[in-house]
Backbone as numpy.savetxt, mean C-alpha at the origin, in Angstrom:
# Nx Ny Nz CAx CAy CAz Cx Cy Cz
4.26 -13.44 -8.36 3.58 -12.22 -8.48 4.21 -10.97 -8.26
5.51 -11.11 -7.49 6.41 -10.16 -7.52 7.57 -9.92 -8.44
7.72 -11.27 -9.13 8.70 -11.06 -10.25 10.03 -10.79 -9.63
10.72 -9.86 -10.29 12.31 -9.50 -10.01 12.41 -8.74 -8.58
11.10 -8.32 -8.16 11.49 -7.68 -7.10 11.51 -8.70 -5.65
11.10 -9.73 -5.84 11.52 -10.92 -4.88 12.71 -11.90 -5.15
13.69 -11.28 -6.19 14.57 -12.39 -6.63 15.78 -12.36 -5.69
15.69 -11.30 -4.62 16.71 -11.72 -3.72 16.39 -11.38 -2.00
15.86 -12.46 -1.54 15.54 -12.51 -0.41 16.54 -12.52 0.88
16.40 -11.37 1.65 17.39 -10.94 2.63 17.15 -11.92 3.93
15.75 -11.87 4.08 15.35 -12.47 5.56 13.97 -12.83 5.62
13.73 -13.63 6.40 12.31 -14.06 6.43 11.88 -13.83 7.92
10.68 -13.05 8.30 10.37 -12.73 9.50 8.92 -13.09 9.75
8.42 -13.62 10.81 6.96 -14.05 11.17 6.53 -13.19 12.18
5.13 -12.59 11.63 4.37 -11.79 12.41 2.86 -12.20 11.91
2.08 -11.68 13.12 0.68 -11.97 12.78 0.36 -10.66 11.90
-0.62 -11.21 10.64 -0.94 -10.22 9.53 -2.47 -9.75 10.11
-2.89 -8.48 9.85 -4.13 -7.98 10.14 -4.56 -7.25 8.99
-5.55 -7.32 8.21 -6.05 -6.62 7.16 -7.63 -6.12 7.25
-7.71 -4.77 7.32 -8.95 -4.36 7.28 -9.30 -3.44 5.93
-10.23 -3.77 5.17 -10.70 -3.10 4.01 -12.08 -2.52 4.08
-12.34 -1.12 3.81 -13.55 -0.68 3.65 -14.02 -0.51 2.28
-15.02 -0.93 1.81 -15.64 -0.69 0.49 -16.55 0.35 0.49
-16.82 0.48 -0.82 -18.06 1.61 -1.42 -18.57 0.98 -2.27
-19.71 0.16 -2.15 -20.05 -0.84 -3.31 -19.29 -1.98 -3.46
-18.71 -2.38 -4.52 -17.65 -3.03 -4.93 -16.35 -2.57 -4.93
-16.19 -1.53 -4.60 -14.83 -0.62 -4.78 -13.96 -0.50 -3.55
-12.98 -0.91 -3.18 -12.25 -0.71 -1.95 -11.94 0.44 -1.64
-12.10 1.22 -0.65 -11.78 2.85 -0.79 -10.72 3.28 0.26
-10.53 2.27 1.23 -9.41 2.58 2.38 -9.13 1.23 2.92
-7.81 1.30 3.28 -7.43 -0.14 4.11 -6.34 -0.07 5.08
-5.96 -0.72 5.82 -5.15 -0.86 6.72 -4.63 -2.26 7.01
-3.22 -2.38 6.75 -2.48 -3.59 6.92 -1.45 -3.63 8.06
-1.34 -4.44 8.77 -0.40 -4.49 9.92 0.28 -5.76 9.89
1.58 -5.72 9.85 2.39 -7.05 10.00 3.30 -7.05 11.39
2.27 -7.56 12.41 2.80 -7.45 13.71 3.56 -5.79 14.04
4.53 -5.70 14.77 5.29 -4.40 14.85 6.40 -4.14 13.71
6.29 -5.10 12.61 7.24 -4.88 11.50 6.88 -3.89 10.80
5.76 -3.94 10.10 5.19 -3.15 9.07 3.92 -2.61 9.01
3.60 -1.22 8.63 2.07 -1.02 8.76 2.04 -0.12 7.58
0.83 -0.16 6.72 0.10 0.51 5.79 -1.05 1.06 6.24
-1.52 2.39 6.11 -2.85 2.81 6.10 -3.18 3.73 5.29
-4.14 3.79 4.74 -4.55 4.65 3.28 -5.92 5.22 3.57
-6.28 6.13 2.84 -7.69 6.81 2.57 -7.54 7.06 1.41
-8.89 7.22 1.07 -9.31 7.96 -0.59 -8.79 9.12 -1.01
-8.48 9.50 -2.13 -8.08 10.72 -2.59 -9.46 11.66 -2.31
-9.20 12.74 -2.17 -10.41 13.70 -1.90 -9.87 15.11 -2.95
-10.88 16.05 -3.08 -10.45 17.31 -3.95 -9.03 17.76 -3.27
-8.76 17.84 -2.15 -7.42 18.68 -1.55 -6.46 17.85 -1.92
-6.37 16.57 -2.62 -5.28 15.90 -3.09 -4.89 16.28 -4.10
-5.60 17.10 -4.89 -5.20 17.10 -6.61 -4.27 18.31 -6.55
-3.34 18.37 -7.52 -2.40 19.11 -7.62 -2.46 20.14 -8.65
-2.92 19.42 -9.92 -3.14 20.44 -11.26 -4.31 20.14 -11.58
-5.14 19.36 -11.45 -6.45 19.12 -12.23 -6.26 18.17 -13.26
-5.15 17.84 -13.64 -4.65 16.81 -14.79 -4.35 15.54 -14.06
-5.11 14.93 -13.25 -4.28 13.78 -12.43 -4.36 12.37 -13.33
-3.36 11.79 -13.23 -3.06 10.63 -13.97 -2.58 9.45 -13.32
-2.63 8.39 -13.47 -1.81 7.29 -12.58 -0.70 7.21 -13.52
0.42 7.49 -13.23 1.60 7.51 -13.76 2.37 6.30 -13.80
2.44 5.76 -12.43 2.77 4.43 -12.21 1.67 3.29 -11.73
1.36 2.38 -12.63 0.38 1.40 -12.44 0.89 0.66 -11.11
-0.25 -0.23 -10.80 0.30 -1.04 -9.53 1.27 -2.11 -10.06
2.14 -2.57 -9.07 3.13 -3.65 -9.49 2.85 -4.90 -9.85
1.39 -5.35 -9.49 0.94 -6.57 -9.69 -0.51 -6.42 -10.16
-0.96 -7.54 -10.63 -2.32 -7.77 -11.36 -3.31 -7.29 -10.30
-4.37 -6.32 -10.44 -5.44 -6.03 -9.42 -6.64 -5.70 -10.11
-7.74 -6.02 -9.40 -8.98 -5.62 -10.01 -9.70 -4.56 -9.13
-10.36 -3.76 -9.92 -11.20 -2.79 -8.84 -10.32 -1.57 -7.89
-8.93 -1.63 -8.70 -8.01 -0.58 -7.82 -8.28 0.96 -8.05
-7.92 1.38 -6.95 -8.18 2.82 -6.78 -6.85 3.39 -6.20
-6.39 4.75 -6.73 -5.24 5.11 -5.96 -5.72 5.80 -4.57
-4.97 5.69 -3.80 -5.10 6.24 -2.42 -3.99 7.01 -1.85
-4.02 7.73 -0.86 -3.19 8.38 -0.02 -2.64 7.44 1.32
-1.28 7.06 1.09 -0.92 6.54 2.32 -0.63 7.33 3.45
-1.56 7.11 4.42 -1.65 7.95 5.86 -0.49 7.56 6.45
-0.08 6.20 6.55 1.25 5.78 7.23 1.61 4.72 6.24
2.98 4.49 6.30 3.67 3.74 5.49 4.94 3.50 6.25
5.17 2.33 6.90 6.16 2.07 8.21 6.69 0.79 7.91
8.01 0.82 8.19 8.85 -0.44 8.39 9.79 -0.20 9.64
9.96 -1.32 10.39 10.48 -1.05 11.61 11.17 -2.61 11.99
11.38 -3.31 11.10 11.99 -4.66 11.07 13.28 -4.55 10.91
13.85 -5.85 11.27 15.40 -6.13 11.32 15.75 -6.56 9.59
16.91 -6.47 9.21 17.11 -7.06 8.05 17.37 -6.20 6.84
16.77 -4.93 6.94 17.25 -3.97 5.65 18.16 -2.75 6.11
18.56 -2.86 7.65 19.50 -2.05 7.99 18.75 -0.48 7.75
17.43 -0.38 7.87 16.94 0.60 7.69 15.55 0.83 8.28
15.08 1.75 9.05 13.79 1.84 9.30 13.09 3.37 8.71
11.61 3.07 8.53 11.19 4.36 8.11 9.75 4.42 8.43
9.32 5.73 8.30 7.87 6.18 8.57 7.59 7.34 7.71
6.57 7.23 6.87 6.19 8.15 5.85 4.62 8.20 6.15
4.40 9.58 5.80 2.83 9.96 6.28 2.33 10.95 5.16
1.30 10.74 4.72 0.58 11.72 3.83 0.88 11.44 2.45
1.54 10.38 1.78 1.83 10.39 0.45 0.81 9.87 -0.46
0.88 10.21 -1.72 -0.02 9.65 -2.86 0.67 8.67 -3.36
1.00 7.37 -2.83 1.83 6.49 -3.31 1.15 5.08 -3.17
-0.10 4.82 -2.89 -0.70 3.66 -2.69 -1.75 3.31 -3.61
-2.26 2.02 -3.84 -3.51 1.71 -4.34 -4.06 0.72 -3.29
-5.40 0.78 -3.56 -6.21 -0.35 -2.69 -6.95 -1.03 -3.76
-7.03 -2.16 -3.92 -7.67 -3.08 -4.83 -7.82 -4.52 -4.49
-8.15 -5.50 -5.35 -8.18 -6.89 -5.13 -7.18 -7.40 -6.00
-6.29 -8.09 -5.13 -5.15 -9.01 -6.10 -5.62 -10.21 -6.47
-4.88 -10.84 -7.84 -5.41 -11.98 -8.27 -4.44 -12.27 -9.36
-4.59 -13.38 -9.58 -3.63 -14.30 -10.37 -4.32 -14.67 -11.70
């Protein structure tokens, strides 16, 4: 599913995973994913205040096949695990998609 992105695995960690998705009809509009204390992503839908120039396009599509995908704001994007020699917390970036993954 991840192609070359998963070609070099540095470390495997085990953690409980929790995923909550809110839908509007059949479309997912926001989600929160937590992998124990290692990683977290929390999204919200785009709103009018997120538009920059009025010509909004999806420049980079999702990295894997999805259905009903919607661009979203990553309110929280966080990694605090061992193995990468770096931890990060990013907030408020227009860098997420919410959708249904499939093969």
